[in-house]
Amino acid sequence: MTRYLLAILCLGLFFCTSCVPQRNTIYLQDKGNSNDTIPNLVEQQKPYRVQINDILNIRIKVLNQEDATIFNPTGEGSLEASPQERAYFDGFTVDLRGNIKIPQLEEFQVLNLTATEIEDLIKKRLLETEFNEFSQIFVTVKLAGLRYTTLGEINSTGSQVLFQERATILEAIANAGDIPVVGNKKAVRILRQYPHGQEIHRLDLTDINVMKSPYYYIQPNDIIIVDPLVQKSLGTGTDGIQTFTTILSIVTVVTSTILLIDRL
């Protein structure tokens, strides 16, 4: 009888710890505020500075647009190419030295510059070499989509692209199909590229204060890594029904084994 009670007790403790708690699955919980209203959160977003391997979409317009044709890619690739492929072939990739090459204007050092600073740089070079102040030069520089990578416990892993100026970590994860129940939302890692190298930052997506983090907005070339919860390794199920089914199977096997041993 003691063996039965011990087995039941162990299985009961196993049952209590094997389910995924609801608090581990809900985004942006108000964990530290006792009031009914959620405090206003100040956005922590700074102008993005270009890094190596970024792809820039550059468009140059002048009063006589035919004079600017050579500066603007015409998209000679296949009409069936995806937006990502067109952005790659028509854009200007920042090389390992931090430069881009524009026809007639040679190389530009753009590493760690903002889009506005690059626009001013190109406009200045155009005025020095190609046009005069009466040409009414208009230059726009944008990132050719926010490119990032997702790895680990997320529904769609691999390279992802968002065609917008900026995006939060939640938008990036939603674009990749969301994090399943067995993914660890409390310690999502972001591997980010800087001029001095790479750094890893951790975010707790279950805490509303994550919106105050300087890493809440993703940057191009970010790698988002989601680790699995221990419940996935145990294989016990993500909710009470799945766990109960697993434990019932275990109890059946254990009981059958004990009865068989008693008969011997």
PDB file of C-alpha atoms in Angstrom:
ATOM      1  CA  MET A   1       0.000   0.000   0.000  1.00  0.00           C
ATOM      2  CA  THR A   2       2.862   2.350   0.825  1.00  0.00           C
ATOM      3  CA  ARG A   3       4.222   1.894  -2.655  1.00  0.00           C
ATOM      4  CA  TYR A   4       0.831   2.819  -4.147  1.00  0.00           C
ATOM      5  CA  LEU A   5       0.561   5.979  -2.029  1.00  0.00           C
ATOM      6  CA  LEU A   6       4.096   6.986  -2.916  1.00  0.00           C
ATOM      7  CA  ALA A   7       3.448   6.487  -6.608  1.00  0.00           C
ATOM      8  CA  ILE A   8       0.212   8.502  -6.437  1.00  0.00           C
ATOM      9  CA  LEU A   9       1.967  11.306  -4.534  1.00  0.00           C
ATOM     10  CA  CYS A  10       4.777  11.503  -7.095  1.00  0.00           C
ATOM     11  CA  LEU A  11       2.328  11.550  -9.964  1.00  0.00           C
ATOM     12  CA  GLY A  12       0.309  14.258  -8.248  1.00  0.00           C
ATOM     13  CA  LEU A  13       3.382  16.472  -7.853  1.00  0.00           C
ATOM     14  CA  PHE A  14       4.314  15.746 -11.459  1.00  0.00           C
ATOM     15  CA  PHE A  15       0.826  16.802 -12.556  1.00  0.00           C
ATOM     16  CA  CYS A  16       1.047  20.094 -10.665  1.00  0.00           C
ATOM     17  CA  THR A  17       4.378  21.081 -12.227  1.00  0.00           C
ATOM     18  CA  SER A  18       3.974  19.783 -15.764  1.00  0.00           C
ATOM     19  CA  CYS A  19       1.280  22.090 -17.127  1.00  0.00           C
ATOM     20  CA  VAL A  20       2.222  25.464 -18.643  1.00  0.00           C
ATOM     21  CA  PRO A  21       0.915  28.174 -16.238  1.00  0.00           C
ATOM     22  CA  GLN A  22      -1.345  30.796 -17.784  1.00  0.00           C
ATOM     23  CA  ARG A  23       0.973  33.578 -16.600  1.00  0.00           C
ATOM     24  CA  ASN A  24       3.665  32.198 -18.918  1.00  0.00           C
ATOM     25  CA  THR A  25       1.479  32.454 -22.016  1.00  0.00           C
ATOM     26  CA  ILE A  26      -0.070  35.959 -21.831  1.00  0.00           C
ATOM     27  CA  TYR A  27       1.665  38.948 -23.409  1.00  0.00           C
ATOM     28  CA  LEU A  28       2.104  42.337 -21.715  1.00  0.00           C
ATOM     29  CA  GLN A  29       0.786  41.594 -18.232  1.00  0.00           C
ATOM     30  CA  ASP A  30       0.588  44.437 -15.734  1.00  0.00           C
ATOM     31  CA  LYS A  31       2.655  42.733 -13.043  1.00  0.00           C
ATOM     32  CA  GLY A  32       3.615  45.598 -10.786  1.00  0.00           C
ATOM     33  CA  ASN A  33       0.718  48.059 -10.966  1.00  0.00           C
ATOM     34  CA  SER A  34      -2.131  47.642  -8.500  1.00  0.00           C
ATOM     35  CA  ASN A  35      -4.348  50.225 -10.215  1.00  0.00           C
ATOM     36  CA  ASP A  36      -6.932  49.430 -12.851  1.00  0.00           C
ATOM     37  CA  THR A  37      -5.358  51.793 -15.363  1.00  0.00           C
ATOM     38  CA  ILE A  38      -2.127  50.961 -17.144  1.00  0.00           C
ATOM     39  CA  PRO A  39       0.433  53.781 -16.956  1.00  0.00           C
ATOM     40  CA  ASN A  40       1.462  55.602 -20.105  1.00  0.00           C
ATOM     41  CA  LEU A  41       4.709  54.215 -21.472  1.00  0.00           C
ATOM     42  CA  VAL A  42       7.229  56.477 -23.167  1.00  0.00           C
ATOM     43  CA  GLU A  43       8.429  55.202 -26.517  1.00  0.00           C
ATOM     44  CA  GLN A  44      12.172  54.508 -26.591  1.00  0.00           C
ATOM     45  CA  GLN A  45      12.971  54.776 -30.297  1.00  0.00           C
ATOM     46  CA  LYS A  46      16.055  56.419 -31.769  1.00  0.00           C
ATOM     47  CA  PRO A  47      16.875  57.010 -35.451  1.00  0.00           C
ATOM     48  CA  TYR A  48      18.322  53.844 -36.949  1.00  0.00           C
ATOM     49  CA  ARG A  49      21.950  53.935 -38.056  1.00  0.00           C
ATOM     50  CA  VAL A  50      22.922  51.860 -41.066  1.00  0.00           C
ATOM     51  CA  GLN A  51      24.908  48.663 -40.519  1.00  0.00           C
ATOM     52  CA  ILE A  52      26.831  46.234 -42.746  1.00  0.00           C
ATOM     53  CA  ASN A  53      24.595  44.084 -45.029  1.00  0.00           C
ATOM     54  CA  ASP A  54      21.697  46.537 -44.881  1.00  0.00           C
ATOM     55  CA  ILE A  55      19.941  47.083 -48.209  1.00  0.00           C
ATOM     56  CA  LEU A  56      19.015  50.677 -48.996  1.00  0.00           C
ATOM     57  CA  ASN A  57      16.320  51.837 -51.383  1.00  0.00           C
ATOM     58  CA  ILE A  58      17.604  55.093 -52.895  1.00  0.00           C
ATOM     59  CA  ARG A  59      15.624  57.271 -55.292  1.00  0.00           C
ATOM     60  CA  ILE A  60      16.916  60.464 -56.895  1.00  0.00           C
ATOM     61  CA  LYS A  61      14.566  62.944 -58.566  1.00  0.00           C
ATOM     62  CA  VAL A  62      15.438  66.125 -60.433  1.00  0.00           C
ATOM     63  CA  LEU A  63      13.586  68.656 -62.517  1.00  0.00           C
ATOM     64  CA  ASN A  64      14.405  66.764 -65.719  1.00  0.00           C
ATOM     65  CA  GLN A  65      13.978  63.180 -64.590  1.00  0.00           C
ATOM     66  CA  GLU A  66      15.669  61.731 -67.670  1.00  0.00           C
ATOM     67  CA  ASP A  67      18.947  63.135 -66.356  1.00  0.00           C
ATOM     68  CA  ALA A  68      18.580  60.993 -63.219  1.00  0.00           C
ATOM     69  CA  THR A  69      17.772  57.674 -64.932  1.00  0.00           C
ATOM     70  CA  ILE A  70      21.255  56.249 -64.430  1.00  0.00           C
ATOM     71  CA  PHE A  71      21.032  56.716 -60.656  1.00  0.00           C
ATOM     72  CA  ASN A  72      17.753  54.827 -60.229  1.00  0.00           C
ATOM     73  CA  PRO A  73      17.596  51.024 -60.692  1.00  0.00           C
ATOM     74  CA  THR A  74      14.968  50.029 -63.242  1.00  0.00           C
ATOM     75  CA  GLY A  75      14.220  46.497 -62.002  1.00  0.00           C
ATOM     76  CA  GLU A  76      15.453  44.414 -64.909  1.00  0.00           C
ATOM     77  CA  GLY A  77      14.826  41.151 -63.055  1.00  0.00           C
ATOM     78  CA  SER A  78      11.976  38.707 -63.591  1.00  0.00           C
ATOM     79  CA  LEU A  79       8.471  40.061 -63.217  1.00  0.00           C
ATOM     80  CA  GLU A  80       7.741  37.007 -61.083  1.00  0.00           C
ATOM     81  CA  ALA A  81      10.369  37.978 -58.519  1.00  0.00           C
ATOM     82  CA  SER A  82       9.170  38.398 -54.957  1.00  0.00           C
ATOM     83  CA  PRO A  83       9.294  41.827 -53.269  1.00  0.00           C
ATOM     84  CA  GLN A  84      12.277  40.580 -51.231  1.00  0.00           C
ATOM     85  CA  GLU A  85      14.152  39.577 -54.394  1.00  0.00           C
ATOM     86  CA  ARG A  86      13.392  42.885 -56.121  1.00  0.00           C
ATOM     87  CA  ALA A  87      14.550  44.810 -53.067  1.00  0.00           C
ATOM     88  CA  TYR A  88      17.821  42.880 -53.122  1.00  0.00           C
ATOM     89  CA  PHE A  89      18.580  43.408 -56.821  1.00  0.00           C
ATOM     90  CA  ASP A  90      17.296  46.984 -57.079  1.00  0.00           C
ATOM     91  CA  GLY A  91      18.674  48.162 -53.734  1.00  0.00           C
ATOM     92  CA  PHE A  92      22.143  49.229 -52.642  1.00  0.00           C
ATOM     93  CA  THR A  93      23.795  46.791 -50.245  1.00  0.00           C
ATOM     94  CA  VAL A  94      26.166  48.125 -47.593  1.00  0.00           C
ATOM     95  CA  ASP A  95      29.395  46.175 -48.086  1.00  0.00           C
ATOM     96  CA  LEU A  96      31.826  44.889 -45.432  1.00  0.00           C
ATOM     97  CA  ARG A  97      33.641  48.242 -45.428  1.00  0.00           C
ATOM     98  CA  GLY A  98      30.413  50.147 -44.807  1.00  0.00           C
ATOM     99  CA  ASN A  99      30.203  51.552 -48.354  1.00  0.00           C
ATOM    100  CA  ILE A 100      27.577  51.649 -51.087  1.00  0.00           C
ATOM    101  CA  LYS A 101      28.200  52.226 -54.795  1.00  0.00           C
ATOM    102  CA  ILE A 102      26.007  54.539 -56.876  1.00  0.00           C
ATOM    103  CA  PRO A 103      26.614  54.914 -60.638  1.00  0.00           C
ATOM    104  CA  GLN A 104      28.575  58.063 -61.532  1.00  0.00           C
ATOM    105  CA  LEU A 105      29.001  58.937 -57.844  1.00  0.00           C
ATOM    106  CA  GLU A 106      31.457  56.188 -56.892  1.00  0.00           C
ATOM    107  CA  GLU A 107      31.515  54.910 -53.293  1.00  0.00           C
ATOM    108  CA  PHE A 108      29.908  56.393 -50.204  1.00  0.00           C
ATOM    109  CA  GLN A 109      30.805  55.607 -46.605  1.00  0.00           C
ATOM    110  CA  VAL A 110      27.384  55.171 -44.961  1.00  0.00           C
ATOM    111  CA  LEU A 111      28.159  52.951 -41.968  1.00  0.00           C
ATOM    112  CA  ASN A 112      26.498  54.234 -38.779  1.00  0.00           C
ATOM    113  CA  LEU A 113      24.694  57.076 -40.619  1.00  0.00           C
ATOM    114  CA  THR A 114      20.963  57.734 -40.491  1.00  0.00           C
ATOM    115  CA  ALA A 115      18.780  57.803 -43.615  1.00  0.00           C
ATOM    116  CA  THR A 116      18.579  61.607 -43.390  1.00  0.00           C
ATOM    117  CA  GLU A 117      22.358  61.945 -43.183  1.00  0.00           C
ATOM    118  CA  ILE A 118      22.773  59.685 -46.240  1.00  0.00           C
ATOM    119  CA  GLU A 119      20.235  61.769 -48.179  1.00  0.00           C
ATOM    120  CA  ASP A 120      22.209  64.941 -47.410  1.00  0.00           C
ATOM    121  CA  LEU A 121      25.469  63.236 -48.397  1.00  0.00           C
ATOM    122  CA  ILE A 122      24.128  62.084 -51.768  1.00  0.00           C
ATOM    123  CA  LYS A 123      22.552  65.445 -52.510  1.00  0.00           C
ATOM    124  CA  LYS A 124      25.842  67.199 -51.753  1.00  0.00           C
ATOM    125  CA  ARG A 125      27.772  64.842 -54.073  1.00  0.00           C
ATOM    126  CA  LEU A 126      25.196  65.363 -56.849  1.00  0.00           C
ATOM    127  CA  LEU A 127      25.545  69.126 -56.597  1.00  0.00           C
ATOM    128  CA  GLU A 128      29.338  68.818 -56.735  1.00  0.00           C
ATOM    129  CA  THR A 129      29.536  66.502 -59.751  1.00  0.00           C
ATOM    130  CA  GLU A 130      26.306  66.236 -61.746  1.00  0.00           C
ATOM    131  CA  PHE A 131      23.755  69.008 -61.183  1.00  0.00           C
ATOM    132  CA  ASN A 132      23.433  72.600 -60.118  1.00  0.00           C
ATOM    133  CA  GLU A 133      21.214  74.179 -57.488  1.00  0.00           C
ATOM    134  CA  PHE A 134      18.517  74.896 -60.084  1.00  0.00           C
ATOM    135  CA  SER A 135      17.955  71.177 -60.795  1.00  0.00           C
ATOM    136  CA  GLN A 136      15.711  70.860 -57.725  1.00  0.00           C
ATOM    137  CA  ILE A 137      17.277  67.648 -56.469  1.00  0.00           C
ATOM    138  CA  PHE A 138      15.136  65.424 -54.238  1.00  0.00           C
ATOM    139  CA  VAL A 139      16.717  62.336 -52.613  1.00  0.00           C
ATOM    140  CA  THR A 140      14.954  59.664 -50.550  1.00  0.00           C
ATOM    141  CA  VAL A 141      16.719  56.874 -48.666  1.00  0.00           C
ATOM    142  CA  LYS A 142      14.828  54.036 -47.010  1.00  0.00           C
ATOM    143  CA  LEU A 143      15.659  50.593 -45.767  1.00  0.00           C
ATOM    144  CA  ALA A 144      14.488  47.978 -48.269  1.00  0.00           C
ATOM    145  CA  GLY A 145      12.331  46.316 -45.638  1.00  0.00           C
ATOM    146  CA  LEU A 146      13.074  45.260 -42.085  1.00  0.00           C
ATOM    147  CA  ARG A 147      14.928  41.974 -42.464  1.00  0.00           C
ATOM    148  CA  TYR A 148      15.346  39.730 -39.453  1.00  0.00           C
ATOM    149  CA  THR A 149      15.684  36.049 -38.585  1.00  0.00           C
ATOM    150  CA  THR A 150      13.650  33.890 -36.207  1.00  0.00           C
ATOM    151  CA  LEU A 151      14.986  30.747 -34.550  1.00  0.00           C
ATOM    152  CA  GLY A 152      13.834  28.252 -31.954  1.00  0.00           C
ATOM    153  CA  GLU A 153      10.328  27.786 -30.586  1.00  0.00           C
ATOM    154  CA  ILE A 154       8.412  29.957 -33.044  1.00  0.00           C
ATOM    155  CA  ASN A 155       5.934  28.880 -35.691  1.00  0.00           C
ATOM    156  CA  SER A 156       7.889  30.141 -38.709  1.00  0.00           C
ATOM    157  CA  THR A 157      11.668  30.070 -38.478  1.00  0.00           C
ATOM    158  CA  GLY A 158      14.112  31.549 -40.945  1.00  0.00           C
ATOM    159  CA  SER A 159      14.500  34.875 -42.718  1.00  0.00           C
ATOM    160  CA  GLN A 160      11.575  37.313 -42.386  1.00  0.00           C
ATOM    161  CA  VAL A 161      10.846  40.709 -43.969  1.00  0.00           C
ATOM    162  CA  LEU A 162       8.480  43.480 -42.910  1.00  0.00           C
ATOM    163  CA  PHE A 163       7.972  46.251 -45.473  1.00  0.00           C
ATOM    164  CA  GLN A 164       7.567  49.133 -43.072  1.00  0.00           C
ATOM    165  CA  GLU A 165       9.738  51.793 -41.490  1.00  0.00           C
ATOM    166  CA  ARG A 166       9.830  50.220 -38.048  1.00  0.00           C
ATOM    167  CA  ALA A 167       8.296  47.340 -36.108  1.00  0.00           C
ATOM    168  CA  THR A 168       8.081  46.151 -32.523  1.00  0.00           C
ATOM    169  CA  ILE A 169       9.249  42.765 -31.310  1.00  0.00           C
ATOM    170  CA  LEU A 170       5.570  41.751 -31.020  1.00  0.00           C
ATOM    171  CA  GLU A 171       4.897  42.663 -34.662  1.00  0.00           C
ATOM    172  CA  ALA A 172       7.990  40.729 -35.728  1.00  0.00           C
ATOM    173  CA  ILE A 173       6.866  37.636 -33.805  1.00  0.00           C
ATOM    174  CA  ALA A 174       3.306  37.905 -35.120  1.00  0.00           C
ATOM    175  CA  ASN A 175       4.692  38.098 -38.668  1.00  0.00           C
ATOM    176  CA  ALA A 176       6.531  34.827 -37.967  1.00  0.00           C
ATOM    177  CA  GLY A 177       3.381  33.035 -36.817  1.00  0.00           C
ATOM    178  CA  ASP A 178       3.561  33.760 -33.055  1.00  0.00           C
ATOM    179  CA  ILE A 179       5.206  31.801 -30.231  1.00  0.00           C
ATOM    180  CA  PRO A 180       3.437  28.512 -29.381  1.00  0.00           C
ATOM    181  CA  VAL A 181       2.365  27.651 -25.836  1.00  0.00           C
ATOM    182  CA  VAL A 182       5.583  25.725 -25.180  1.00  0.00           C
ATOM    183  CA  GLY A 183       7.774  28.699 -26.164  1.00  0.00           C
ATOM    184  CA  ASN A 184       9.393  30.741 -23.409  1.00  0.00           C
ATOM    185  CA  LYS A 185       7.966  34.269 -23.717  1.00  0.00           C
ATOM    186  CA  LYS A 186       9.775  35.391 -20.560  1.00  0.00           C
ATOM    187  CA  ALA A 187      13.293  35.242 -21.983  1.00  0.00           C
ATOM    188  CA  VAL A 188      13.201  36.020 -25.704  1.00  0.00           C
ATOM    189  CA  ARG A 189      16.718  36.773 -26.922  1.00  0.00           C
ATOM    190  CA  ILE A 190      17.687  39.314 -29.580  1.00  0.00           C
ATOM    191  CA  LEU A 191      21.088  38.957 -31.213  1.00  0.00           C
ATOM    192  CA  ARG A 192      21.830  42.445 -32.549  1.00  0.00           C
ATOM    193  CA  GLN A 193      24.614  43.741 -34.758  1.00  0.00           C
ATOM    194  CA  TYR A 194      26.621  46.832 -33.792  1.00  0.00           C
ATOM    195  CA  PRO A 195      29.699  48.490 -35.336  1.00  0.00           C
ATOM    196  CA  HIS A 196      31.809  46.998 -32.538  1.00  0.00           C
ATOM    197  CA  GLY A 197      30.320  43.505 -32.860  1.00  0.00           C
ATOM    198  CA  GLN A 198      27.220  41.615 -31.716  1.00  0.00           C
ATOM    199  CA  GLU A 199      25.348  41.713 -28.426  1.00  0.00           C
ATOM    200  CA  ILE A 200      22.529  39.620 -26.943  1.00  0.00           C
ATOM    201  CA  HIS A 201      19.561  41.283 -25.238  1.00  0.00           C
ATOM    202  CA  ARG A 202      16.751  39.540 -23.332  1.00  0.00           C
ATOM    203  CA  LEU A 203      13.110  40.597 -23.243  1.00  0.00           C
ATOM    204  CA  ASP A 204      10.229  39.413 -21.043  1.00  0.00           C
ATOM    205  CA  LEU A 205       7.243  39.654 -23.374  1.00  0.00           C
ATOM    206  CA  THR A 206       4.818  38.741 -20.572  1.00  0.00           C
ATOM    207  CA  ASP A 207       5.629  42.018 -18.768  1.00  0.00           C
ATOM    208  CA  ILE A 208       4.056  45.255 -19.996  1.00  0.00           C
ATOM    209  CA  ASN A 209       7.226  47.127 -19.024  1.00  0.00           C
ATOM    210  CA  VAL A 210       8.937  45.538 -22.011  1.00  0.00           C
ATOM    211  CA  MET A 211       7.462  48.450 -23.968  1.00  0.00           C
ATOM    212  CA  LYS A 212       9.924  50.713 -22.155  1.00  0.00           C
ATOM    213  CA  SER A 213      12.901  48.694 -23.331  1.00  0.00           C
ATOM    214  CA  PRO A 214      15.276  50.223 -25.918  1.00  0.00           C
ATOM    215  CA  TYR A 215      15.116  46.814 -27.646  1.00  0.00           C
ATOM    216  CA  TYR A 216      11.318  46.765 -27.960  1.00  0.00           C
ATOM    217  CA  TYR A 217      11.670  47.946 -31.570  1.00  0.00           C
ATOM    218  CA  ILE A 218      13.590  45.544 -33.779  1.00  0.00           C
ATOM    219  CA  GLN A 219      16.365  46.578 -36.149  1.00  0.00           C
ATOM    220  CA  PRO A 220      17.473  45.145 -39.495  1.00  0.00           C
ATOM    221  CA  ASN A 221      19.505  41.937 -39.230  1.00  0.00           C
ATOM    222  CA  ASP A 222      18.217  41.149 -35.724  1.00  0.00           C
ATOM    223  CA  ILE A 223      18.089  37.448 -34.839  1.00  0.00           C
ATOM    224  CA  ILE A 224      15.165  36.598 -32.554  1.00  0.00           C
ATOM    225  CA  ILE A 225      15.639  33.391 -30.545  1.00  0.00           C
ATOM    226  CA  VAL A 226      12.863  31.717 -28.531  1.00  0.00           C
ATOM    227  CA  ASP A 227      13.774  28.823 -26.238  1.00  0.00           C
ATOM    228  CA  PRO A 228      11.312  26.013 -25.383  1.00  0.00           C
ATOM    229  CA  LEU A 229       9.820  25.645 -21.914  1.00  0.00           C
ATOM    230  CA  VAL A 230      10.807  22.628 -19.837  1.00  0.00           C
ATOM    231  CA  GLN A 231       7.303  21.201 -20.385  1.00  0.00           C
ATOM    232  CA  LYS A 232       8.203  20.501 -24.014  1.00  0.00           C
ATOM    233  CA  SER A 233      11.258  18.497 -22.980  1.00  0.00           C
ATOM    234  CA  LEU A 234       9.155  16.518 -20.502  1.00  0.00           C
ATOM    235  CA  GLY A 235       6.550  15.836 -23.176  1.00  0.00           C
ATOM    236  CA  THR A 236       3.736  16.095 -20.631  1.00  0.00           C
ATOM    237  CA  GLY A 237       1.362  18.347 -22.561  1.00  0.00           C
ATOM    238  CA  THR A 238       0.561  22.026 -22.493  1.00  0.00           C
ATOM    239  CA  ASP A 239      -2.746  21.958 -20.611  1.00  0.00           C
ATOM    240  CA  GLY A 240      -4.555  19.962 -17.969  1.00  0.00           C
ATOM    241  CA  ILE A 241      -6.285  17.559 -20.361  1.00  0.00           C
ATOM    242  CA  GLN A 242      -3.093  16.643 -22.213  1.00  0.00           C
ATOM    243  CA  THR A 243      -1.200  16.225 -18.948  1.00  0.00           C
ATOM    244  CA  PHE A 244      -3.987  14.130 -17.413  1.00  0.00           C
ATOM    245  CA  THR A 245      -3.964  11.854 -20.450  1.00  0.00           C
ATOM    246  CA  THR A 246      -0.203  11.427 -20.164  1.00  0.00           C
ATOM    247  CA  ILE A 247      -0.362  10.709 -16.433  1.00  0.00           C
ATOM    248  CA  LEU A 248      -3.262   8.287 -16.878  1.00  0.00           C
ATOM    249  CA  SER A 249      -1.153   6.318 -19.336  1.00  0.00           C
ATOM    250  CA  ILE A 250       1.749   6.290 -16.868  1.00  0.00           C
ATOM    251  CA  VAL A 251      -0.501   5.202 -13.996  1.00  0.00           C
ATOM    252  CA  THR A 252      -1.882   2.369 -16.102  1.00  0.00           C
ATOM    253  CA  VAL A 253       1.609   1.124 -16.939  1.00  0.00           C
ATOM    254  CA  VAL A 254       2.854   1.476 -13.338  1.00  0.00           C
ATOM    255  CA  THR A 255      -0.212  -0.249 -11.874  1.00  0.00           C
ATOM    256  CA  SER A 256       0.026  -3.111 -14.353  1.00  0.00           C
ATOM    257  CA  THR A 257       3.718  -3.533 -13.552  1.00  0.00           C
ATOM    258  CA  ILE A 258       3.125  -3.550  -9.773  1.00  0.00           C
ATOM    259  CA  LEU A 259       0.290  -6.086 -10.053  1.00  0.00           C
ATOM    260  CA  LEU A 260       2.457  -8.272 -12.243  1.00  0.00           C
ATOM    261  CA  ILE A 261       5.315  -8.133  -9.720  1.00  0.00           C
ATOM    262  CA  ASP A 262       2.944  -8.986  -6.826  1.00  0.00           C
ATOM    263  CA  ARG A 263       1.795 -12.086  -8.648  1.00  0.00           C
ATOM    264  CA  LEU A 264       5.322 -13.379  -9.085  1.00  0.00           C
TER     265      LEU A 264
END
